[in-house]
PDB file of C-alpha atoms in Angstrom:
ATOM      1  CA  MET J1339     160.017 -97.967 -88.550  1.00 86.00           C
ATOM      2  CA  LYS J1340     163.637 -98.837 -89.100  1.00 89.00           C
ATOM      3  CA  ILE J1341     165.519-102.000 -88.173  1.00 90.00           C
ATOM      4  CA  ILE J1342     168.231-101.003 -85.693  1.00 92.00           C
ATOM      5  CA  ARG J1343     169.634-104.463 -84.857  1.00 92.00           C
ATOM      6  CA  ASN J1344     168.972-107.819 -86.482  1.00 90.00           C
ATOM      7  CA  THR J1345     170.844-110.733 -84.928  1.00 90.00           C
ATOM      8  CA  PRO J1346     169.630-114.278 -84.255  1.00 89.00           C
ATOM      9  CA  GLN J1347     169.249-113.388 -80.547  1.00 90.00           C
ATOM     10  CA  GLN J1348     167.701-109.944 -80.860  1.00 91.00           C
ATOM     11  CA  LEU J1349     165.679-107.793 -83.253  1.00 93.00           C
ATOM     12  CA  ILE J1350     165.245-104.096 -82.496  1.00 94.00           C
ATOM     13  CA  VAL J1351     163.025-101.825 -84.588  1.00 94.00           C
ATOM     14  CA  ALA J1352     162.516 -98.134 -83.901  1.00 93.00           C
ATOM     15  CA  ASN J1353     160.589 -95.143 -85.149  1.00 89.00           C
ATOM     16  CA  LYS J1354     162.160 -91.744 -84.558  1.00 88.00           C
ATOM     17  CA  PRO J1355     159.967 -89.078 -86.172  1.00 87.00           C
ATOM     18  CA  TRP J1356     162.712 -86.576 -87.016  1.00 89.00           C
ATOM     19  CA  LEU J1357     160.998 -85.173 -90.098  1.00 90.00           C
ATOM     20  CA  ILE J1358     157.701 -84.270 -88.464  1.00 90.00           C
ATOM     21  CA  GLY J1359     159.516 -82.973 -85.375  1.00 92.00           C
ATOM     22  CA  ILE J1360     161.737 -80.642 -87.387  1.00 95.00           C
ATOM     23  CA  ALA J1361     158.795 -79.527 -89.539  1.00 94.00           C
ATOM     24  CA  LEU J1362     156.749 -78.640 -86.456  1.00 94.00           C
ATOM     25  CA  ILE J1363     159.652 -76.742 -84.879  1.00 95.00           C
ATOM     26  CA  LEU J1364     160.006 -74.722 -88.097  1.00 96.00           C
ATOM     27  CA  PHE J1365     156.230 -74.107 -88.042  1.00 95.00           C
ATOM     28  CA  ILE J1366     156.465 -72.822 -84.452  1.00 95.00           C
ATOM     29  CA  LEU J1367     159.456 -70.597 -85.250  1.00 95.00           C
ATOM     30  CA  ALA J1368     157.771 -69.174 -88.357  1.00 95.00           C
ATOM     31  CA  PHE J1369     154.580 -68.193 -86.538  1.00 95.00           C
ATOM     32  CA  VAL J1370     156.330 -66.868 -83.437  1.00 95.00           C
ATOM     33  CA  GLY J1371     158.855 -64.962 -85.565  1.00 95.00           C
ATOM     34  CA  ALA J1372     156.193 -63.472 -87.835  1.00 94.00           C
ATOM     35  CA  GLY J1373     154.067 -62.578 -84.830  1.00 94.00           C
ATOM     36  CA  LEU J1374     156.912 -60.872 -83.006  1.00 94.00           C
ATOM     37  CA  LEU J1375     157.932 -58.942 -86.112  1.00 94.00           C
ATOM     38  CA  THR J1376     154.334 -57.833 -86.549  1.00 93.00           C
ATOM     39  CA  ALA J1377     154.144 -56.940 -82.851  1.00 92.00           C
ATOM     40  CA  ILE J1378     156.780 -54.243 -83.390  1.00 92.00           C
ATOM     41  CA  GLU J1379     154.292 -52.275 -85.505  1.00 92.00           C
ATOM     42  CA  GLU J1380     150.967 -53.643 -84.253  1.00 91.00           C
ATOM     43  CA  PRO J1381     151.244 -55.330 -80.817  1.00 90.00           C
ATOM     44  CA  LYS J1382     147.505 -56.068 -80.516  1.00 92.00           C
ATOM     45  CA  PHE J1383     147.667 -58.270 -83.608  1.00 92.00           C
ATOM     46  CA  GLY J1384     151.256 -59.587 -83.504  1.00 92.00           C
ATOM     47  CA  ILE J1385     151.365 -60.990 -79.973  1.00 94.00           C
ATOM     48  CA  PRO J1386     148.131 -63.045 -80.284  1.00 94.00           C
ATOM     49  CA  PHE J1387     149.309 -64.228 -83.719  1.00 94.00           C
ATOM     50  CA  ALA J1388     152.595 -65.457 -82.220  1.00 94.00           C
ATOM     51  CA  LEU J1389     150.906 -67.072 -79.214  1.00 95.00           C
ATOM     52  CA  PHE J1390     148.151 -68.755 -81.223  1.00 94.00           C
ATOM     53  CA  GLY J1391     150.391 -69.975 -84.070  1.00 93.00           C
ATOM     54  CA  GLY J1392     153.144 -71.095 -81.728  1.00 93.00           C
ATOM     55  CA  GLY J1393     150.624 -72.738 -79.422  1.00 94.00           C
ATOM     56  CA  ILE J1394     149.028 -74.728 -82.232  1.00 95.00           C
ATOM     57  CA  GLY J1395     152.460 -75.903 -83.377  1.00 93.00           C
ATOM     58  CA  ALA J1396     153.480 -76.822 -79.827  1.00 93.00           C
ATOM     59  CA  ALA J1397     150.248 -78.763 -79.275  1.00 93.00           C
ATOM     60  CA  CYS J1398     150.813 -80.683 -82.514  1.00 92.00           C
ATOM     61  CA  PHE J1399     154.419 -81.373 -81.498  1.00 92.00           C
ATOM     62  CA  VAL J1400     153.285 -82.861 -78.172  1.00 90.00           C
ATOM     63  CA  ALA J1401     150.522 -84.879 -79.849  1.00 86.00           C
ATOM     64  CA  PHE J1402     152.382 -86.284 -82.858  1.00 86.00           C
ATOM     65  CA  VAL J1403     156.079 -86.613 -82.023  1.00 89.00           C
ATOM     66  CA  ARG J1404     156.548 -90.009 -80.361  1.00 89.00           C
ATOM     67  CA  ARG J1405     159.532 -92.309 -80.383  1.00 91.00           C
ATOM     68  CA  VAL J1406     158.698 -96.009 -80.498  1.00 92.00           C
ATOM     69  CA  GLN J1407     161.126 -98.878 -79.974  1.00 94.00           C
ATOM     70  CA  VAL J1408     160.213-102.577 -80.131  1.00 94.00           C
ATOM     71  CA  ILE J1409     162.740-105.114 -78.857  1.00 94.00           C
ATOM     72  CA  PHE J1410     162.381-108.824 -79.581  1.00 94.00           C
ATOM     73  CA  ASP J1411     164.861-110.560 -77.251  1.00 92.00           C
ATOM     74  CA  CYS J1412     165.413-114.333 -77.241  1.00 90.00           C
ATOM     75  CA  SER J1413     167.681-114.341 -74.187  1.00 89.00           C
ATOM     76  CA  SER J1414     165.001-112.838 -71.936  1.00 91.00           C
ATOM     77  CA  ASN J1415     162.102-114.336 -73.971  1.00 91.00           C
ATOM     78  CA  LEU J1416     160.429-110.898 -73.994  1.00 92.00           C
ATOM     79  CA  ILE J1417     158.985-108.386 -76.408  1.00 93.00           C
ATOM     80  CA  THR J1418     159.459-104.866 -75.045  1.00 93.00           C
ATOM     81  CA  ILE J1419     157.469-102.010 -76.579  1.00 93.00           C
ATOM     82  CA  ARG J1420     158.771 -98.603 -75.492  1.00 93.00           C
ATOM     83  CA  LYS J1421     156.938 -95.383 -76.345  1.00 92.00           C
ATOM     84  CA  GLN J1422     158.214 -91.929 -75.457  1.00 91.00           C
ATOM     85  CA  SER J1423     156.690 -88.534 -76.125  1.00 87.00           C
ATOM     86  CA  LEU J1424     157.633 -85.129 -74.785  1.00 85.00           C
ATOM     87  CA  TYR J1425     155.784 -85.727 -71.511  1.00 86.00           C
ATOM     88  CA  ALA J1426     155.216 -89.456 -71.196  1.00 88.00           C
ATOM     89  CA  TYR J1427     157.104 -92.736 -71.276  1.00 91.00           C
ATOM     90  CA  SER J1428     155.564 -96.180 -71.323  1.00 91.00           C
ATOM     91  CA  GLU J1429     156.996 -99.655 -71.545  1.00 92.00           C
ATOM     92  CA  ASP J1430     154.974-102.798 -72.147  1.00 91.00           C
ATOM     93  CA  THR J1431     156.420-106.293 -72.065  1.00 92.00           C
ATOM     94  CA  HIS J1432     154.975-109.493 -73.462  1.00 93.00           C
ATOM     95  CA  PRO J1433     156.365-113.043 -73.570  1.00 92.00           C
ATOM     96  CA  LEU J1434     158.100-113.680 -76.877  1.00 90.00           C
ATOM     97  CA  SER J1435     156.710-117.219 -76.826  1.00 89.00           C
ATOM     98  CA  GLN J1436     153.180-115.790 -77.192  1.00 90.00           C
ATOM     99  CA  LEU J1437     154.031-113.877 -80.382  1.00 91.00           C
ATOM    100  CA  ASN J1438     152.244-115.635 -83.238  1.00 91.00           C
ATOM    101  CA  LYS J1439     153.329-113.322 -86.055  1.00 92.00           C
ATOM    102  CA  ALA J1440     153.555-109.738 -87.230  1.00 93.00           C
ATOM    103  CA  VAL J1441     150.454-108.562 -89.084  1.00 94.00           C
ATOM    104  CA  LEU J1442     149.848-105.777 -91.590  1.00 93.00           C
ATOM    105  CA  GLU J1443     146.708-103.905 -90.521  1.00 92.00           C
ATOM    106  CA  THR J1444     144.868-102.017 -93.251  1.00 91.00           C
ATOM    107  CA  THR J1445     142.259 -99.290 -93.392  1.00 89.00           C
ATOM    108  CA  VAL J1446     140.690 -97.402 -96.268  1.00 88.00           C
ATOM    109  CA  SER J1447     140.934 -93.625 -96.223  1.00 80.00           C
ATOM    110  CA  SER J1448     138.599 -91.662 -98.466  1.00 75.00           C
ATOM    111  CA  MET J1449     139.717 -88.414-100.046  1.00 70.00           C
ATOM    112  CA  ASN J1450     137.683 -85.280-100.777  1.00 68.00           C
ATOM    113  CA  ASN J1451     137.788 -86.014-104.510  1.00 73.00           C
ATOM    114  CA  GLY J1452     136.051 -89.375-104.008  1.00 72.00           C
ATOM    115  CA  ASN J1453     139.154 -91.543-104.382  1.00 80.00           C
ATOM    116  CA  ALA J1454     140.051 -94.089-101.737  1.00 82.00           C
ATOM    117  CA  SER J1455     143.531 -94.895-100.474  1.00 84.00           C
ATOM    118  CA  THR J1456     144.587 -97.992 -98.552  1.00 87.00           C
ATOM    119  CA  MET J1457     146.666 -97.233 -95.469  1.00 90.00           C
ATOM    120  CA  TYR J1458     148.835 -99.691 -93.489  1.00 92.00           C
ATOM    121  CA  ARG J1459     150.427-100.113 -90.075  1.00 92.00           C
ATOM    122  CA  PRO J1460     152.454-102.951 -88.537  1.00 93.00           C
ATOM    123  CA  SER J1461     150.991-104.837 -85.586  1.00 93.00           C
ATOM    124  CA  LEU J1462     151.934-107.838 -83.492  1.00 93.00           C
ATOM    125  CA  ASP J1463     149.603-110.808 -82.935  1.00 93.00           C
ATOM    126  CA  ILE J1464     150.399-111.650 -79.319  1.00 91.00           C
ATOM    127  CA  GLY J1465     148.227-114.398 -77.904  1.00 89.00           C
ATOM    128  CA  GLY J1466     145.462-113.650 -80.423  1.00 89.00           C
ATOM    129  CA  THR J1467     145.336-109.912 -79.634  1.00 90.00           C
ATOM    130  CA  LEU J1468     146.681-107.297 -82.047  1.00 92.00           C
ATOM    131  CA  HIS J1469     149.158-104.804 -80.582  1.00 91.00           C
ATOM    132  CA  PRO J1470     149.978-101.949 -83.006  1.00 91.00           C
ATOM    133  CA  MET J1471     153.669-101.062 -83.154  1.00 90.00           C
ATOM    134  CA  VAL J1472     152.766 -97.488 -84.145  1.00 86.00           C
ATOM    135  CA  THR J1473     149.520 -95.563 -83.786  1.00 83.00           C
ATOM    136  CA  SER J1474     149.415 -94.024 -87.256  1.00 84.00           C
ATOM    137  CA  TYR J1475     148.710 -95.567 -90.642  1.00 86.00           C
ATOM    138  CA  THR J1476     150.710 -94.815 -93.798  1.00 86.00           C
ATOM    139  CA  ASN J1477     150.380 -95.565 -97.493  1.00 86.00           C
ATOM    140  CA  THR J1478     154.071 -96.421 -97.982  1.00 87.00           C
ATOM    141  CA  ARG J1479     155.700 -99.851 -98.296  1.00 89.00           C
ATOM    142  CA  GLY J1480     157.535 -99.504 -94.969  1.00 88.00           C
ATOM    143  CA  PRO J1481     154.996-101.358 -92.803  1.00 91.00           C
ATOM    144  CA  ALA J1482     154.931-104.359 -95.183  1.00 92.00           C
ATOM    145  CA  ARG J1483     158.745-104.547 -95.193  1.00 93.00           C
ATOM    146  CA  LEU J1484     158.779-104.373 -91.396  1.00 93.00           C
ATOM    147  CA  VAL J1485     156.148-107.119 -91.025  1.00 93.00           C
ATOM    148  CA  ASN J1486     158.125-109.353 -93.402  1.00 93.00           C
ATOM    149  CA  ALA J1487     161.365-108.701 -91.487  1.00 93.00           C
ATOM    150  CA  VAL J1488     159.770-109.493 -88.106  1.00 93.00           C
ATOM    151  CA  ASN J1489     158.175-112.697 -89.412  1.00 93.00           C
ATOM    152  CA  LYS J1490     161.435-113.794 -91.053  1.00 94.00           C
ATOM    153  CA  TRP J1491     163.346-113.133 -87.815  1.00 92.00           C
ATOM    154  CA  LEU J1492     160.685-114.970 -85.794  1.00 90.00           C
ATOM    155  CA  GLN J1493     161.000-118.081 -87.973  1.00 89.00           C
ATOM    156  CA  ALA J1494     164.778-118.122 -87.555  1.00 85.00           C
ATOM    157  CA  ALA J1495     164.880-117.095 -83.873  1.00 76.00           C
ATOM    158  CA  PRO J1496     166.251-119.702 -81.456  1.00 70.00           C
ATOM    159  CA  LEU J1497     163.401-119.546 -78.927  1.00 65.00           C
ATOM    160  CA  ASP J1498     163.890-121.420 -75.660  1.00 53.00           C
ATOM    161  CA  SER J1499     160.291-122.570 -75.288  1.00 48.00           C
ATOM    162  CA  ALA J1500     158.129-124.112 -77.958  1.00 45.00           C
ATOM    163  CA  ARG J1501     155.571-121.778 -79.475  1.00 49.00           C
ATOM    164  CA  ASP J1502     152.218-122.629 -80.948  1.00 47.00           C
ATOM    165  CA  PRO J1503     152.523-122.534 -84.747  1.00 48.00           C
ATOM    166  CA  ALA J1504     150.429-119.783 -86.313  1.00 45.00           C
TER     167      ALA J1504
END
């Protein structure tokens, strides 16, 4: 996730998965193109190849390409979590005064070669319940930087109502 706006009154972070979206579109185009070129010579093989390959790519596009935006707004005392995919849009709001802190969730992913890798994702501790900002885990340093930025903003934010210290 990337910090879009960081002011004392408002923090906006967003995840726009351009890379995976473009990669999946190229995957779809490659399979459909190869299938249609093959269909010129061998239609019984080329058309199913194009439909199956393009269909798999389209299904992955629908499943994995989601835009997420989290808005921390002092003036409205709200946290707004917006998620948008190709077919769905959802918006959840929570009182900013109930946000205890941002948390770095971890999980261990085992590889085929026996090695283990620690994966991370940023979450919000709202009223004692964890709310993930994104659904997927990653092994990069981005989630830790985001958690630190949210917690730093939260400490400096001029909240109207007193919060319980975490």
